[in-house]
XYZ file of C-alpha atoms in Angstrom:
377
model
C -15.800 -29.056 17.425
C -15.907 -26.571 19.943
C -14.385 -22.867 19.376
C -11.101 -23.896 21.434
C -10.226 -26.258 19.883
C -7.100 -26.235 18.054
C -7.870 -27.718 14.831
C -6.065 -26.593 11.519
C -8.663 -24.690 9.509
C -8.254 -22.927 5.927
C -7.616 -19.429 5.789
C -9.757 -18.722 2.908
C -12.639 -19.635 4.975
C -12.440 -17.190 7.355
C -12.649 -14.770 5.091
C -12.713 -10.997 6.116
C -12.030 -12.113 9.566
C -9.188 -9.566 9.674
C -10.244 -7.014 7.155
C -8.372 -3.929 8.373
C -4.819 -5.925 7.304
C -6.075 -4.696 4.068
C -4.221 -1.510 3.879
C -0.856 -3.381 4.137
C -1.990 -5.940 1.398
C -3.222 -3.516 -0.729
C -0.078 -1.256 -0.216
C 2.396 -4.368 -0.528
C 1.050 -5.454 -3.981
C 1.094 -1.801 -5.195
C 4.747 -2.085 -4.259
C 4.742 -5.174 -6.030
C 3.535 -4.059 -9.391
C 5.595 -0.577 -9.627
C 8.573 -2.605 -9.037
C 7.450 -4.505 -12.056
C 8.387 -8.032 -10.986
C 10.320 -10.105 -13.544
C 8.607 -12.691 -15.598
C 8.732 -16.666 -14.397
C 12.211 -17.796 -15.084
C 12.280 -20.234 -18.108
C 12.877 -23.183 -15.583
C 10.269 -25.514 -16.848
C 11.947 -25.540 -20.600
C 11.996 -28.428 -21.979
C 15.298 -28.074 -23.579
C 16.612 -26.881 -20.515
C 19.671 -29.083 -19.675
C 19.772 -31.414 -17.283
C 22.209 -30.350 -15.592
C 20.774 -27.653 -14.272
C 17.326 -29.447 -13.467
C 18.576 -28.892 -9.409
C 18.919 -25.563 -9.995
C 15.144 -24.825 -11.562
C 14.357 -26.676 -8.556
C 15.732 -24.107 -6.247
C 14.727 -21.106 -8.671
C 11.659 -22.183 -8.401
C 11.690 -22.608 -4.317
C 13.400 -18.493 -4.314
C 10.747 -17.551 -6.179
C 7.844 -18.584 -3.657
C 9.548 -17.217 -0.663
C 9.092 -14.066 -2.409
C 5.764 -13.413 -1.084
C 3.980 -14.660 1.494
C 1.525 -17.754 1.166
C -1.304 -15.215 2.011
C -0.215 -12.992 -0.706
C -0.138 -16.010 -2.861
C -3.354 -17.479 -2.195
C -4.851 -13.726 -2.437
C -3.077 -13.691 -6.211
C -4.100 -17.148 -7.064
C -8.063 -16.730 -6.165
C -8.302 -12.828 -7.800
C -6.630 -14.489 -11.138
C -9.113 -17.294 -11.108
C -11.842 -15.002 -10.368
C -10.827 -12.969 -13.723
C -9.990 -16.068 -15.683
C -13.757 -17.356 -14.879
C -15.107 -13.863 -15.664
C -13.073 -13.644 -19.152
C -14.482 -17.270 -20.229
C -17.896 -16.649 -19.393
C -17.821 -13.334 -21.339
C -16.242 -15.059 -24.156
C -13.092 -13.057 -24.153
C -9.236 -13.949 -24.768
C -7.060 -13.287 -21.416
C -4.181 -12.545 -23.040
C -2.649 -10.262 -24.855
C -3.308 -8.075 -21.496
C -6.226 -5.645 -22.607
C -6.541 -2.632 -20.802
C -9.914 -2.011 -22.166
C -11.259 -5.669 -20.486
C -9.676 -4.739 -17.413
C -11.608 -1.845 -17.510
C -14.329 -3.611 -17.883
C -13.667 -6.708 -15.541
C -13.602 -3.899 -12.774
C -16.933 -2.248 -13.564
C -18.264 -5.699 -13.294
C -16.607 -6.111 -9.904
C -18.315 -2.846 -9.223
C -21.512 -3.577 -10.078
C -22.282 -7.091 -8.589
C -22.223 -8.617 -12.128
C -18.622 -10.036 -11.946
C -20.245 -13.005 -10.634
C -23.685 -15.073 -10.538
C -24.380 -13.645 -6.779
C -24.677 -10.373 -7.931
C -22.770 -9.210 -5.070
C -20.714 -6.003 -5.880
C -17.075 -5.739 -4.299
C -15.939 -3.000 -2.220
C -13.707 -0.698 -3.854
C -10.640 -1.902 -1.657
C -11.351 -5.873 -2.927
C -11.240 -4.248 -6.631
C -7.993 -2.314 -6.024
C -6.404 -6.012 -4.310
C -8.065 -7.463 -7.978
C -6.451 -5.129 -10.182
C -3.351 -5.466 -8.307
C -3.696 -9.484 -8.665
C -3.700 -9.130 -11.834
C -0.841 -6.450 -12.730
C 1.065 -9.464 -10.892
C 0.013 -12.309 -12.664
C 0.542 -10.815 -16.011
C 3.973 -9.559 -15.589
C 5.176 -12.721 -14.379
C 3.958 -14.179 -17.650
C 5.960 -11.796 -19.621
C 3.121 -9.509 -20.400
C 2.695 -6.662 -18.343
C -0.525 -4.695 -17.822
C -0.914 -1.140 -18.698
C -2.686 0.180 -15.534
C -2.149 3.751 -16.716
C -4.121 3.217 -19.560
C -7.145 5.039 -19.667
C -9.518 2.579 -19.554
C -8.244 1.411 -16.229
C -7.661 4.813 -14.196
C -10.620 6.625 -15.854
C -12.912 3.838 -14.625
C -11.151 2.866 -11.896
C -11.379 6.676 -10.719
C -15.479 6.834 -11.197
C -15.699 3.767 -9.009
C -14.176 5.206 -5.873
C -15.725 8.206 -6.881
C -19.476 6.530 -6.689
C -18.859 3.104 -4.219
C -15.412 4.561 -2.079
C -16.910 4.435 1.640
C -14.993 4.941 5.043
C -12.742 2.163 6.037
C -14.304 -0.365 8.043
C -11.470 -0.389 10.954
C -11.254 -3.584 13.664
C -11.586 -1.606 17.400
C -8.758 -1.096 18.947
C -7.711 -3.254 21.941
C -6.524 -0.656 25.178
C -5.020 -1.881 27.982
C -7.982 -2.064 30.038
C -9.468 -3.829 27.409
C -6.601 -6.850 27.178
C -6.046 -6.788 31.193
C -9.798 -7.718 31.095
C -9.421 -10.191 28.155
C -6.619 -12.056 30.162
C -8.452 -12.563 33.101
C -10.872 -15.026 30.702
C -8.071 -17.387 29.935
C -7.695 -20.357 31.840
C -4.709 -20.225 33.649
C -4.455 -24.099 34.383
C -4.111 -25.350 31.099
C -1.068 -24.609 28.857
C -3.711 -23.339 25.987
C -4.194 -20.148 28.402
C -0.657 -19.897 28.937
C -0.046 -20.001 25.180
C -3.172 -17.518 24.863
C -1.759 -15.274 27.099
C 1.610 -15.010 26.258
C 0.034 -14.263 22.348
C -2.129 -11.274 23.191
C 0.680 -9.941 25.393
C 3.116 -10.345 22.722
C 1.110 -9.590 20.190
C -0.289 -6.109 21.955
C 3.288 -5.043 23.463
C 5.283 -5.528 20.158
C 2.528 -4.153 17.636
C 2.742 -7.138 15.727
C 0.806 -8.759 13.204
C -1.056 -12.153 13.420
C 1.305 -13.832 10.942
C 4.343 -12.685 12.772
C 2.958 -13.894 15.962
C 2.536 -17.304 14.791
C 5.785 -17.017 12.262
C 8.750 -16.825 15.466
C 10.720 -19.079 16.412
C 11.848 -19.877 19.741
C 15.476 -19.725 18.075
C 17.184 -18.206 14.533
C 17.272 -20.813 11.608
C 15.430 -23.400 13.584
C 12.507 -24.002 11.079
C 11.912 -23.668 6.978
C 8.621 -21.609 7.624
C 9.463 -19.566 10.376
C 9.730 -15.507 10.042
C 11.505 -14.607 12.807
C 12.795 -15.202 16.583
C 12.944 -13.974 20.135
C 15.952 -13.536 22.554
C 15.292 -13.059 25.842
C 17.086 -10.723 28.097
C 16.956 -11.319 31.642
C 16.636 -7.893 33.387
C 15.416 -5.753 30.300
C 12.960 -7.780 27.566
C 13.122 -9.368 24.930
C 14.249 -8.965 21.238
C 11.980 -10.107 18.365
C 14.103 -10.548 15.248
C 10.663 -10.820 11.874
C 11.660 -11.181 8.319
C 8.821 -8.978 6.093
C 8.305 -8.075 2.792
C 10.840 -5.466 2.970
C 13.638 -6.583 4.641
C 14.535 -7.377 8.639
C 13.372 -5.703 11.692
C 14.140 -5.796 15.102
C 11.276 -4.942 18.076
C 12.158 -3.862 21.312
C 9.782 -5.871 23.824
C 10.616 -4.217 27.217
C 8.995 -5.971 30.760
C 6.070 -4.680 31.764
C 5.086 -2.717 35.285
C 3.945 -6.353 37.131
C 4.259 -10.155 36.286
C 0.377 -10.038 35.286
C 0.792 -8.206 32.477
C 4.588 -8.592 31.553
C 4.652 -10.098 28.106
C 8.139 -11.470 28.808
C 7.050 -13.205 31.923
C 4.124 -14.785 30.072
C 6.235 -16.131 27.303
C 8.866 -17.380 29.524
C 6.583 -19.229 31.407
C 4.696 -20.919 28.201
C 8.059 -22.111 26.983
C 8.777 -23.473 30.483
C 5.711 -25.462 30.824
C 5.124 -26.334 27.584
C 8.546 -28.019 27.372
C 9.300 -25.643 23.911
C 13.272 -25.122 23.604
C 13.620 -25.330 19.699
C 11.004 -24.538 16.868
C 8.098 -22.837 16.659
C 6.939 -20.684 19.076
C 3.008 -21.011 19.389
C 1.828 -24.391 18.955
C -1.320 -26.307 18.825
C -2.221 -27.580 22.042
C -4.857 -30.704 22.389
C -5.793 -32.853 24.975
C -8.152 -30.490 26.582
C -5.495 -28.357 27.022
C -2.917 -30.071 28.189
C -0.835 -31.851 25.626
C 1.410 -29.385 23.175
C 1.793 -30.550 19.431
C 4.780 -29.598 16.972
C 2.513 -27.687 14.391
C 2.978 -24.207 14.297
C -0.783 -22.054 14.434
C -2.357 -20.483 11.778
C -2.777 -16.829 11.711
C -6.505 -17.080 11.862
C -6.062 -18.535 15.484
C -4.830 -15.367 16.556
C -8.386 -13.301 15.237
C -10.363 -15.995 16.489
C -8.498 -15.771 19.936
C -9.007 -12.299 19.753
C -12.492 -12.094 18.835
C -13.071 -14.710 21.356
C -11.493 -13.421 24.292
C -12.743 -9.641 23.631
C -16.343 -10.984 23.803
C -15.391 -13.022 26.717
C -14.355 -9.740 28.724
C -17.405 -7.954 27.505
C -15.003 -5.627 25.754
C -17.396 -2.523 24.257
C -20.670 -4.088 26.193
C -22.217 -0.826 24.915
C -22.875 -2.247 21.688
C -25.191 -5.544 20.363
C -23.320 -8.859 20.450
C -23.465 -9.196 16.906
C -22.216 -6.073 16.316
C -19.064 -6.721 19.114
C -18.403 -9.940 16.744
C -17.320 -7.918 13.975
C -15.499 -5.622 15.744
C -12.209 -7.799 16.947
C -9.758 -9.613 15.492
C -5.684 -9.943 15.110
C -5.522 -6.297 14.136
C -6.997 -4.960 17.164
C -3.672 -5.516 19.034
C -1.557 -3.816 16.901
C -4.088 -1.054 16.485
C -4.545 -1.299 20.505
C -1.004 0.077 20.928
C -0.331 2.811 18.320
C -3.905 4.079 20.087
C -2.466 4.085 24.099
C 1.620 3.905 23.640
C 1.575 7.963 24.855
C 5.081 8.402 23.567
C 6.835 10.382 20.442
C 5.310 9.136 17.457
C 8.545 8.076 16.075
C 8.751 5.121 18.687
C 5.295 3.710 17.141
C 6.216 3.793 13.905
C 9.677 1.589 14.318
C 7.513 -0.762 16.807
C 5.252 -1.304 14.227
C 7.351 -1.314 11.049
C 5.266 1.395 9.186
C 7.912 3.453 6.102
C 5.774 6.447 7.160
C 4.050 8.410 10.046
C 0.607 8.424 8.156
C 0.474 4.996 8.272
C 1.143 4.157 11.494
C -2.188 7.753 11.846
C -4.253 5.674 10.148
C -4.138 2.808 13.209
C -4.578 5.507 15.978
C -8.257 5.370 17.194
C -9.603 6.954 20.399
C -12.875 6.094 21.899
C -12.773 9.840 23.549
C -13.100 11.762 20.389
C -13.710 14.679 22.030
C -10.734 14.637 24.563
C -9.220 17.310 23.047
C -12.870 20.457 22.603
C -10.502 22.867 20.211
C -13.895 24.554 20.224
C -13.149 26.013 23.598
C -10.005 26.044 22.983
C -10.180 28.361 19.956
C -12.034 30.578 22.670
C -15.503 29.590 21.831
């Protein structure tokens, strides 16, 4: 199958194919476990009336929407990794131990966690031992991880294996006018791809909110969010995130070329796309538009794809341009160019604080500002 095709694919597979999202994962279950999450409701009692069998039923539904399903699967495979590690060490998983968890990380640590003696990266440990703070307190036993075994250890390890972040490259303006031009404009797949990396770029957004809108509110089960359109100023994107609802101002761009409200008004036009999800898979060689919403990992792969496409940092091997791009690149693409007040970035792209929203600024002219010669040297 050829790379544009739209066929569903698993997440898990691609793998780190949008590693910088980290941060926010990372962050999100640290919010998670100092909010100490209740345990799982008793809804699967046995003696539970039956009368109120309906009303597990929905518990149960509440309780999935409150994380995402990439959250989920991220909890689900980090628990499994420690249950496999606990039974091949020969050690009881519960009560919570802080002393094992000490212990599972310097395993992580050390590439002997596993039979591929492959040692995780400090940020992979910190998403493990936040996994697992999760998936004990919502059996009812909560991990210590202020115990001493945990921080002391957990403290050596960024002290000895902590390395810069590996950032995606920012996407620039010059960089996505150049990355449009490689998307067939015949075919309602470059339609759809264009009116993504516009959207995506211009609104700061991430992958899974691309692919989560709606072309309407309420219209779908799974959908995070919708757009209004407004004729003569933008358009509106209403998401639903982990914290709460946010609006994003998309205003028109300077021409039709690179106006993401012209792009997405003409991919709804001609994709015949009134109600439902916005971005869809599109098959018949391009031609015929399905009722399946995308995957996130479309988005990196369309990114990645296109970016090479354009020739996007040329100055560097192709292998090493590979793992440069992907879905984050367009949100870190405009908190790097948007020269405004820094207060306008951070709304755009939903960030609680200003270092946050620092930590996706990247130039490529470093030395832009010399305060060498400034300081008078």
């Amino acid at each position: 199958m050829s790379m544009t095709d739209d066929a569903p694919r698993s997440s898990a597979a691609s793998g780190d194919d949008d590693m910088p999202d980290i941060i926010d994962v990372v962050m999100e279950m640290d919010d998670a476990d100092h909010g100490s999450p209740p345990p799982l409701p008793a809804i699967a009692n046995p003696s539970l009336p039956a009368h109120l069998e309906a009303l597990a039923g929905r518990a149960r539904d509440y309780i999935e929407a409150a994380s995402s399903a990439n959250t989920r699967r991220a909890y689900a495979a980090d628990w499994k990794h420690f249950s496999s590690w606990c039974r091949r060490q020969g050690i009881e998983m519960f009560p919570p131990d802080p002393q094992v968890a000490g212990l599972y990380i310097a395993a992580c640590a050390s590439g002997t966690a596993t039979g591929d003696k492959k040692p995780n990266t400090v940020s992979t440990i910190e998403r493990r031992l936040s996994s697992l703070s999760w998936n004990f307190a919502q059996r009812g036993q909560p991990l210590d991880r202020k115990d001493r075994h945990i921080v002391t250890v957990m403290a050596g390890v960024r002290n000895t294996h902590a390395s810069p972040p590996r950032q995606k490259e920012a996407i620039l303006p010059e960089d996505l006018i150049a990355m449009l031009e490689t998307l067939d404009r015949g075919t309602l797949r470059g339609l759809r791809d264009r009116a993504m990396l516009l959207l995506g770029f211009a609104g700061g957004l991430r992958r899974s909110e691309i692919v989560g809108l709606d072309v309407g509110r309420d219209q779908t089960e799974d959908g995070r969010g919708w757009v209004e359109i407004f004729t003569d100023k933008g358009l509106l994107v209403t998401l639903r995130g982990k914290t709460g609802w946010r609006e994003v101002e998309i205003g028109r761009g300077s021409s039709d070329a690179t106006c993401p409200v012209v792009a997405l008004q003409t991919w709804l036009r001609l994709a015949r796309i009134a109600h439902g999800p916005l971005f869809r898979r599109v098959a018949g060689q391009g031609r015929a538009v399905g009722v399946d919403r995308l995957n996130d990992q479309e988005v990196a792969r369309l990114v990645k794809r296109a970016a090479l496409a354009a020739g996007v940092r040329g100055d560097l091997s192709e292998g090493e341009r590979a793992k440069k791009f992907a879905g984050h690149s367009l949100r870190a693409g405009l908190a790097s160019s948007a020269e405004v007040d820094e207060r306008y970035v951070q709304k755009q792209l939903g960030h609680a604080s200003a270092e946050m929203t620092r930590r996706y600024q990247r130039r490529r002219d470093r030395f832009r500002i010399n305060l060498t010669k400034a300081s008078g040297l």
